[in-house]
Short mmCIF file of C-alpha atoms in Angstrom, two decimals:
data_model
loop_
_atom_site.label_atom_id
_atom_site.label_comp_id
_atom_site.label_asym_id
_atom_site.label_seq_id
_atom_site.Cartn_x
_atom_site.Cartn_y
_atom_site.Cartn_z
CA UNK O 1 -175.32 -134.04 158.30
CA UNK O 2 -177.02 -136.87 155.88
CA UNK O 3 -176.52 -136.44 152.82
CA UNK O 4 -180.01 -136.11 150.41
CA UNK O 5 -180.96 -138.94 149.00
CA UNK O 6 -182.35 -138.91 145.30
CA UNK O 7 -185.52 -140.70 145.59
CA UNK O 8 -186.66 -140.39 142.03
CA UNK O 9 -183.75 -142.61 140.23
CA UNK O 10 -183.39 -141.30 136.21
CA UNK O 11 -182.34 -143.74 133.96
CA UNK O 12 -178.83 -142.77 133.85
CA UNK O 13 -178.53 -144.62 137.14
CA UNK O 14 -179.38 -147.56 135.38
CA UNK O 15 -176.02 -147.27 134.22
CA UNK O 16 -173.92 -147.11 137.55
CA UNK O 17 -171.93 -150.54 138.00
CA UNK O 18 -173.58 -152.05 141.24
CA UNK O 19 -176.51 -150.25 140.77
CA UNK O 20 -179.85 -152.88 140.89
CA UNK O 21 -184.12 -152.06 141.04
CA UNK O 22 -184.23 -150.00 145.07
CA UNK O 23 -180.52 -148.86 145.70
CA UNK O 24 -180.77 -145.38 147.08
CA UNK O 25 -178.18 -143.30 145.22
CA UNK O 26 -176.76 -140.29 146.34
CA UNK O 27 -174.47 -137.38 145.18
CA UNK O 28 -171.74 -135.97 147.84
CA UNK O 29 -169.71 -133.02 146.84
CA UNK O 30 -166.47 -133.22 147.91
CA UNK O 31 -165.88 -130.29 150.08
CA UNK O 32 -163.20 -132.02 152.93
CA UNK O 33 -159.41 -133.54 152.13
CA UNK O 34 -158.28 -136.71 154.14
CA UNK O 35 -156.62 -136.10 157.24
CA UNK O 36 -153.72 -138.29 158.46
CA UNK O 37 -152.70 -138.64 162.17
CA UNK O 38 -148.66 -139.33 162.76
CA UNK O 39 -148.01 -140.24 166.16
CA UNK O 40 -144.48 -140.26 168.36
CA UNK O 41 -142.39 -138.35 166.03
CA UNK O 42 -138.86 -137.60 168.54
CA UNK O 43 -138.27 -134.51 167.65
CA UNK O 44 -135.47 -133.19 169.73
CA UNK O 45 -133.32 -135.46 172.09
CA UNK O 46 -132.67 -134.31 175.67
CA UNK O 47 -128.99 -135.20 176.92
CA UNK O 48 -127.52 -134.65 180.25
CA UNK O 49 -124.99 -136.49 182.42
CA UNK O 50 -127.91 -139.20 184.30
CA UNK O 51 -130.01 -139.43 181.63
CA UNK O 52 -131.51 -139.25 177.76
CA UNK O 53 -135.22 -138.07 176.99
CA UNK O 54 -136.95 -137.86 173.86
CA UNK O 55 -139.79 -135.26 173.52
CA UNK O 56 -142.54 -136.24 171.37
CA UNK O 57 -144.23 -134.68 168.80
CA UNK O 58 -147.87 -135.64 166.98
CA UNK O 59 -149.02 -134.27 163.78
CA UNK O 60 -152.76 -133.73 161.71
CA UNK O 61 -151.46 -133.27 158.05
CA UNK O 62 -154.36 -132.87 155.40
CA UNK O 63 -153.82 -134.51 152.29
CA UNK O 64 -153.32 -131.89 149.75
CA UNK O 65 -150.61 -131.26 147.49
CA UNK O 66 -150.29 -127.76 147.98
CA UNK O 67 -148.01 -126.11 150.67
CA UNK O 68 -149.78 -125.68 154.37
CA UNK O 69 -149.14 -123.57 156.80
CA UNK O 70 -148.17 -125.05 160.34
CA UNK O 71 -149.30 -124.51 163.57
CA UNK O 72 -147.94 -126.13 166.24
CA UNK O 73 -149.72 -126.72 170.17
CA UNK O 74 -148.59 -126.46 173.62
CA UNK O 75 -150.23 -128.54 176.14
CA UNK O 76 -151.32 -126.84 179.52
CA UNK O 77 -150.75 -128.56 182.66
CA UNK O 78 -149.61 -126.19 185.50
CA UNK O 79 -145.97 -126.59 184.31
CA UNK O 80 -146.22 -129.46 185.58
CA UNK O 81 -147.30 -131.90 182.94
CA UNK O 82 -147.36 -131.74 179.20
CA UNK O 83 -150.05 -134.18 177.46
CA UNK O 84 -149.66 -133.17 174.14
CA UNK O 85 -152.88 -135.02 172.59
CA UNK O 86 -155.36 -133.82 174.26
CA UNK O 87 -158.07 -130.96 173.00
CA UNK O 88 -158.37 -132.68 169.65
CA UNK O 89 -161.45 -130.60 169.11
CA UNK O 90 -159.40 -127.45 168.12
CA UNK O 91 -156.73 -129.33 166.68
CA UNK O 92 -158.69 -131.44 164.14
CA UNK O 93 -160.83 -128.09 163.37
CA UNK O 94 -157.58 -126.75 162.43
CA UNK O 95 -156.23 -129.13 160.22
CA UNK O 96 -159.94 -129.48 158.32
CA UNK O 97 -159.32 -125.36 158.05
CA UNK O 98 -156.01 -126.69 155.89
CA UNK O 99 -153.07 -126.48 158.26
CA UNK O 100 -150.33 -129.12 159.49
CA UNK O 101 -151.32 -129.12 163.35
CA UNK O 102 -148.51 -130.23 165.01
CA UNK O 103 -148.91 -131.07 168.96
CA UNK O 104 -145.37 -131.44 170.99
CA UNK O 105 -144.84 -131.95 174.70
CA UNK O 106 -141.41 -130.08 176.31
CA UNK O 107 -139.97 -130.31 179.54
CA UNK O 108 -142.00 -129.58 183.12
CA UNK O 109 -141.00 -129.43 186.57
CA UNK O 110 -138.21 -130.75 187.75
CA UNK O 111 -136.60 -129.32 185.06
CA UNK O 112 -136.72 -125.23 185.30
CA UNK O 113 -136.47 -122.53 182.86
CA UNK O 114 -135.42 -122.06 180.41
CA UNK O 115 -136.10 -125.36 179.46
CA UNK O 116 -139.50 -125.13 178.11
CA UNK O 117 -138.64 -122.36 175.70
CA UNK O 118 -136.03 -124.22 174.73
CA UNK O 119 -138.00 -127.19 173.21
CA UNK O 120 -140.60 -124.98 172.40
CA UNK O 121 -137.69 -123.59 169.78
CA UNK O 122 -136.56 -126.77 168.80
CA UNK O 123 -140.08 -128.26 167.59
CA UNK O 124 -140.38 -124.86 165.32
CA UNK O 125 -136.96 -125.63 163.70
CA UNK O 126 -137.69 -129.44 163.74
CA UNK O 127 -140.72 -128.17 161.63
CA UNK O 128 -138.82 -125.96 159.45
CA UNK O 129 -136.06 -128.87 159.16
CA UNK O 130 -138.83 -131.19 158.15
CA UNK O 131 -140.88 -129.01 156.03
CA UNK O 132 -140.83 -130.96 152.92
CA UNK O 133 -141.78 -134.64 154.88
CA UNK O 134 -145.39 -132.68 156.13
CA UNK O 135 -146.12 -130.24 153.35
CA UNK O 136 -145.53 -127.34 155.01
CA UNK O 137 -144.74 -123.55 153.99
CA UNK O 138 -141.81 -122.69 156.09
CA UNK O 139 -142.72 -119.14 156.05
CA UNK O 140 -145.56 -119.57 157.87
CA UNK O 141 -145.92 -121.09 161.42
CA UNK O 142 -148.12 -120.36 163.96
CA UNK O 143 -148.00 -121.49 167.80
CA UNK O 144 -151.17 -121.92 170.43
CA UNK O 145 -151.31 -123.22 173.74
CA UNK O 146 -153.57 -123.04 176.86
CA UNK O 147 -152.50 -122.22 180.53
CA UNK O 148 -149.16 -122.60 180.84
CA UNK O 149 -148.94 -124.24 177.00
CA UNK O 150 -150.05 -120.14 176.26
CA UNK O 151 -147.52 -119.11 178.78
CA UNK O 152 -144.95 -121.24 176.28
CA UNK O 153 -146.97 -119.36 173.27
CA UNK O 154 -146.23 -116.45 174.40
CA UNK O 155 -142.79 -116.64 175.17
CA UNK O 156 -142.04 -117.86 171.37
CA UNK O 157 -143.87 -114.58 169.81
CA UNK O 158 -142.04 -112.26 172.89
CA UNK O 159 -139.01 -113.95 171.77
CA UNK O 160 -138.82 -113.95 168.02
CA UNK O 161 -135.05 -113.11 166.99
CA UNK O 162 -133.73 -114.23 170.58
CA UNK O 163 -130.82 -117.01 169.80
CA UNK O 164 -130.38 -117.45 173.16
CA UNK O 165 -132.43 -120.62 173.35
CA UNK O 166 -131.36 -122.36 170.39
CA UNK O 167 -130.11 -125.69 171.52
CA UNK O 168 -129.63 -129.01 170.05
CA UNK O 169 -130.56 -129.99 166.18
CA UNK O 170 -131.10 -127.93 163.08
CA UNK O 171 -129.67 -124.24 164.25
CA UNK O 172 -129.73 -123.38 160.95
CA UNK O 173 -133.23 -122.82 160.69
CA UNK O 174 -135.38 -120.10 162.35
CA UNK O 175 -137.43 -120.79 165.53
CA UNK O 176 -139.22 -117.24 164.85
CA UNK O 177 -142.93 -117.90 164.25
CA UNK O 178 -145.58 -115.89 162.67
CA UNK O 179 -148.62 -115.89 164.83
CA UNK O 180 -149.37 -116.66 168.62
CA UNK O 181 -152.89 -117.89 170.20
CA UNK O 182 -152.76 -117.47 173.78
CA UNK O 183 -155.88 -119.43 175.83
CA UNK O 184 -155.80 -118.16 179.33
CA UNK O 185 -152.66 -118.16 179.64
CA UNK O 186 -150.06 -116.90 181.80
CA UNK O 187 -148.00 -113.18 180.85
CA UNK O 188 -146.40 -112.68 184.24
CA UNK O 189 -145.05 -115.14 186.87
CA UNK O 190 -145.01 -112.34 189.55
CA UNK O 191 -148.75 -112.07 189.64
CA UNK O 192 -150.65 -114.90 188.28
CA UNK O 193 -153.53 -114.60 190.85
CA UNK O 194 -153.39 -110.72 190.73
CA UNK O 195 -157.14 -109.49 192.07
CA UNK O 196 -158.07 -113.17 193.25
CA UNK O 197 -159.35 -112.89 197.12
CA UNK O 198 -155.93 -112.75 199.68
CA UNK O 199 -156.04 -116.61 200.47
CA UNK O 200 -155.44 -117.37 196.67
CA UNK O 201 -153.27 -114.81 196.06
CA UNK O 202 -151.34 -116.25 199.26
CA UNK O 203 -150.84 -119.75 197.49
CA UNK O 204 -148.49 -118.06 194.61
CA UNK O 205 -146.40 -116.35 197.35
CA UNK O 206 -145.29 -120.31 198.27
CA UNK O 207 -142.08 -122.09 197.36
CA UNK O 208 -143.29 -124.85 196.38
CA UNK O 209 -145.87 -123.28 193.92
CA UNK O 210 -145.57 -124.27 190.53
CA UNK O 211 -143.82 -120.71 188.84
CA UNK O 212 -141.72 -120.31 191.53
CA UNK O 213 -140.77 -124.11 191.09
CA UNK O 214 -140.25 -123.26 187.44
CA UNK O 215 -137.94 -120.63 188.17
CA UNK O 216 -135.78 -121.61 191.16
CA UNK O 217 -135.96 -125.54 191.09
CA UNK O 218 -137.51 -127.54 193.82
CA UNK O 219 -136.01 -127.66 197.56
CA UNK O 220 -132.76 -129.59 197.60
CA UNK O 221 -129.87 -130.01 200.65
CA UNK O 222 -129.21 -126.57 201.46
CA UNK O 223 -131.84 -124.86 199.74
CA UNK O 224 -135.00 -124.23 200.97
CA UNK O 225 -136.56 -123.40 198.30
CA UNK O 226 -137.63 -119.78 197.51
CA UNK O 227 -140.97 -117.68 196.24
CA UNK O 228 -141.75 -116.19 193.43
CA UNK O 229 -141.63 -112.16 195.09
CA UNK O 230 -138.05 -112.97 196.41
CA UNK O 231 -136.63 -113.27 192.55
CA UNK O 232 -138.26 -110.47 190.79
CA UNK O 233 -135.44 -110.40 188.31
CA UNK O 234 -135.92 -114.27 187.43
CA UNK O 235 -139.56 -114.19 187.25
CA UNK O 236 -139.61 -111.04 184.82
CA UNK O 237 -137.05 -112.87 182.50
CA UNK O 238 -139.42 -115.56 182.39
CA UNK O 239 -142.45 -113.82 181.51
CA UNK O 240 -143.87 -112.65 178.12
CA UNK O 241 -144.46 -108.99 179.47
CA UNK O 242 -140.67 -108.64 180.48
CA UNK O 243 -139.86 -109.43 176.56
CA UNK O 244 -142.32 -106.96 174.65
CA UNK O 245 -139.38 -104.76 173.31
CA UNK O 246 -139.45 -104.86 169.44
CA UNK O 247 -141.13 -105.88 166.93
CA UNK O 248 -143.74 -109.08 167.43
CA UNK O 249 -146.14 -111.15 165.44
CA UNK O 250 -149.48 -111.27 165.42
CA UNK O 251 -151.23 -112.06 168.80
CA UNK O 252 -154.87 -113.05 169.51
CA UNK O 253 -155.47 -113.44 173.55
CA UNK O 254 -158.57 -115.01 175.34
CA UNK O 255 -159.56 -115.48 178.72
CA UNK O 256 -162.45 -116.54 180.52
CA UNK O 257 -163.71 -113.75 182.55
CA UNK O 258 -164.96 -116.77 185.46
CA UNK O 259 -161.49 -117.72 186.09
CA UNK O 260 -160.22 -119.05 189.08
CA UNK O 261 -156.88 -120.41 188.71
CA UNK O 262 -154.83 -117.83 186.22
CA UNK O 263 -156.12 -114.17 186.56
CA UNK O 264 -158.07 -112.68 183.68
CA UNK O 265 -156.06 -109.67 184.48
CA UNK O 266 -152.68 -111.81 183.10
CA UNK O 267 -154.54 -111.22 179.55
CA UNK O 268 -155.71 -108.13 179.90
CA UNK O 269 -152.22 -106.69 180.77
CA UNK O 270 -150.46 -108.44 177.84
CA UNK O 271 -153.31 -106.79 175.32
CA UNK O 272 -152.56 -103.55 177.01
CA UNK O 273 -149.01 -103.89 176.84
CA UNK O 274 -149.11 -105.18 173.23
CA UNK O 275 -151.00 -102.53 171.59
CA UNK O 276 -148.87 -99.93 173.37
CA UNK O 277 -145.82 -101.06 171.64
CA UNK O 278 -147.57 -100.69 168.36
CA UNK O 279 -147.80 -104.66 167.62
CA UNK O 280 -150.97 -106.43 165.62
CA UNK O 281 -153.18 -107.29 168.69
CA UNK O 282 -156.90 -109.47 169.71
CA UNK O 283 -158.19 -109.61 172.42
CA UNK O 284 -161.36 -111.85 173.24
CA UNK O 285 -162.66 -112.05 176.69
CA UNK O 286 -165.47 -115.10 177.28
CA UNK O 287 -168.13 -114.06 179.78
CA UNK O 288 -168.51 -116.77 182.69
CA UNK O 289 -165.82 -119.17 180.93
CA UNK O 290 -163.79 -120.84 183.69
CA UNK O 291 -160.36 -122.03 183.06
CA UNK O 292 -160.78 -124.72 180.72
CA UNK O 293 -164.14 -125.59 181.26
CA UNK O 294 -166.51 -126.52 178.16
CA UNK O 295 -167.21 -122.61 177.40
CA UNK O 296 -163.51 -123.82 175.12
CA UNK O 297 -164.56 -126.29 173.73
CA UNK O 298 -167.95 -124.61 171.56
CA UNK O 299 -168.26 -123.95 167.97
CA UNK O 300 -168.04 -120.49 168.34
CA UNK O 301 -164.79 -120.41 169.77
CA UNK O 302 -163.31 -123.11 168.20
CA UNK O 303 -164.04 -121.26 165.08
CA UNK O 304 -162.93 -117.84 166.53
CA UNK O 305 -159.18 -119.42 166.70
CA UNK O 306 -159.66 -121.05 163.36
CA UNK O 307 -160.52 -117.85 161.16
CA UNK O 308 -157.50 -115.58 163.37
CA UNK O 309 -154.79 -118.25 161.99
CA UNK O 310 -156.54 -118.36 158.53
CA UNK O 311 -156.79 -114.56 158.77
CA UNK O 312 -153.00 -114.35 159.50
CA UNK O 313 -151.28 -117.62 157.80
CA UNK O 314 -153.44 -118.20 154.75
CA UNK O 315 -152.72 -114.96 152.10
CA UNK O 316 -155.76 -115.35 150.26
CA UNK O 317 -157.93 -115.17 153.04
CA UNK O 318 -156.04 -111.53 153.70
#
């Protein structure tokens, strides 16, 4: 938006250093803080016998003096890939709302789970560890992620108290968070096409489909690889709705009612499941939205995330 422009010039503005006879002056309020983008922060250090990785980490921090609240995102990408830069548009939105937005990629196929979760963890106590460098409140960290980055999401609220993945740096601190966004994302591995047509139900019954690479590793010598049906047990360790016993944080879930690659019945099950056990549940469900498509990238949804976190994270907006 323009700002107005006063066109009628008092004599006050006679005044203003640099002002001469037809400058246009104008009056802006100051209503946004100065964002800064930090880029390629390592924030955990991946060590085996072949090889060392660093996983990255990127980070919106508004320039205010007070203490933030974080909120950290999880790249979708089939579990596959991990981009952590991209959808800037909710990012950015979040960090003019006032929080540190933190954005950190984590292990994908080849590498199986629990290995995900496991950096997941670590970027919420490298954020704890680190509080003081960003601003942040310490007490209160959010996570989001789309796809398989709200698959991750998920697993981080489902897991809350679970030491069992706490690897590497900083065990000291917590990697319990305090409020999960889920964007079509994934709550069980058994079913992910559950009430798609046969032939696309068929495609997550493969080996060599993504969750059932996530779970049982790729084909290799002697094995053949192996579907997701034929590990029940695995698959239900590894999803969200297999961890729902005790007490969770706050969860807001949206799907796209249109989509075609993770069933809209993966959300609707979680809610269901959720509000049974007695925890703080949303559920928003976005007629004709595909997965991922632009219907995620509007205003109105944007804004929808936004106000949940500030709803949950910022106390005076409780």
């Amino acid at each position: 938006m323009i700002p107005k422009i006063n066109s009628e010039v008092s004599s006050d503005y006679h005044d203003l250093p640099g002002y001469i006879h037809g400058a246009k002056i104008i009056q802006v309020a100051l209503t946004k803080h100065p964002i800064d983008n930090i880029s390629d922060v390592v924030y955990e250090t991946v060590k085996n016998t072949r090889s060392v990785r660093q996983l990255h980490m990127s980070f919106l921090v508004p320039r205010t003096k007070i203490l933030k609240p974080a909120i950290i995102y999880f790249p979708g990408g089939g579990f596959m890939t991990a981009e952590h830069n991209k959808f800037v548009e909710m990012r950015m939105a979040l960090a003019e709302a006032g929080f540190v937005v933190a954005a950190a990629e984590y292990r994908t196929i080849p590498d199986t789970f629990p290995a995900p979760v496991i950096d997941a963890k670590a970027a919420v106590r490298y954020l704890r560890q680190h509080a003081h460098d960003y601003g942040i409140d310490p007490s209160r960290i959010g996570v989001f992620g789309d796809s398989a980055g709200g698959w991750l999401a998920q697993m981080l609220g489902t897991t809350n108290g679970d030491k069992s993945f706490d690897h590497g740096d900083f065990l000291s601190q917590s990697a319990d968070v305090q409020a999960v966004a889920t964007l079509y994302g994934i709550s069980d591995l058994r079913n992910i096409g559950d009430g798609f047509p046969d032939h696309r139900q068929k495609v997550h019954q493969s080996p060599a489909v993504a969750e059932s690479l996530l779970i049982n590793g790729v084909a290799f010598k002697n094995f053949a690889g192996a579907s997701i049906s034929s590990v029940p047990e695995k698959a239900i360790n590894a999803s969200p709705i297999g961890r729902l016993k005790g007490c969770k944080p706050p969860f807001l879930i949206m799907h796209g009612s249109k989509d075609t690659l993770v069933s809209p019945k993966q959300s609707a099950t979680l809610y269901k499941a959720l509000l049974e056990s007695g925890n703080k549940t949303d559920y928003v469900l976005i007629e004709g939205a595909e997965h991922g498509d632009d219907h995620w990238y509007q205003p109105v949804v944007i804004n929808r995330v936004v106000d949940w976190f500030s709803g949950h994270l910022c106390p005076d907006n409780t």
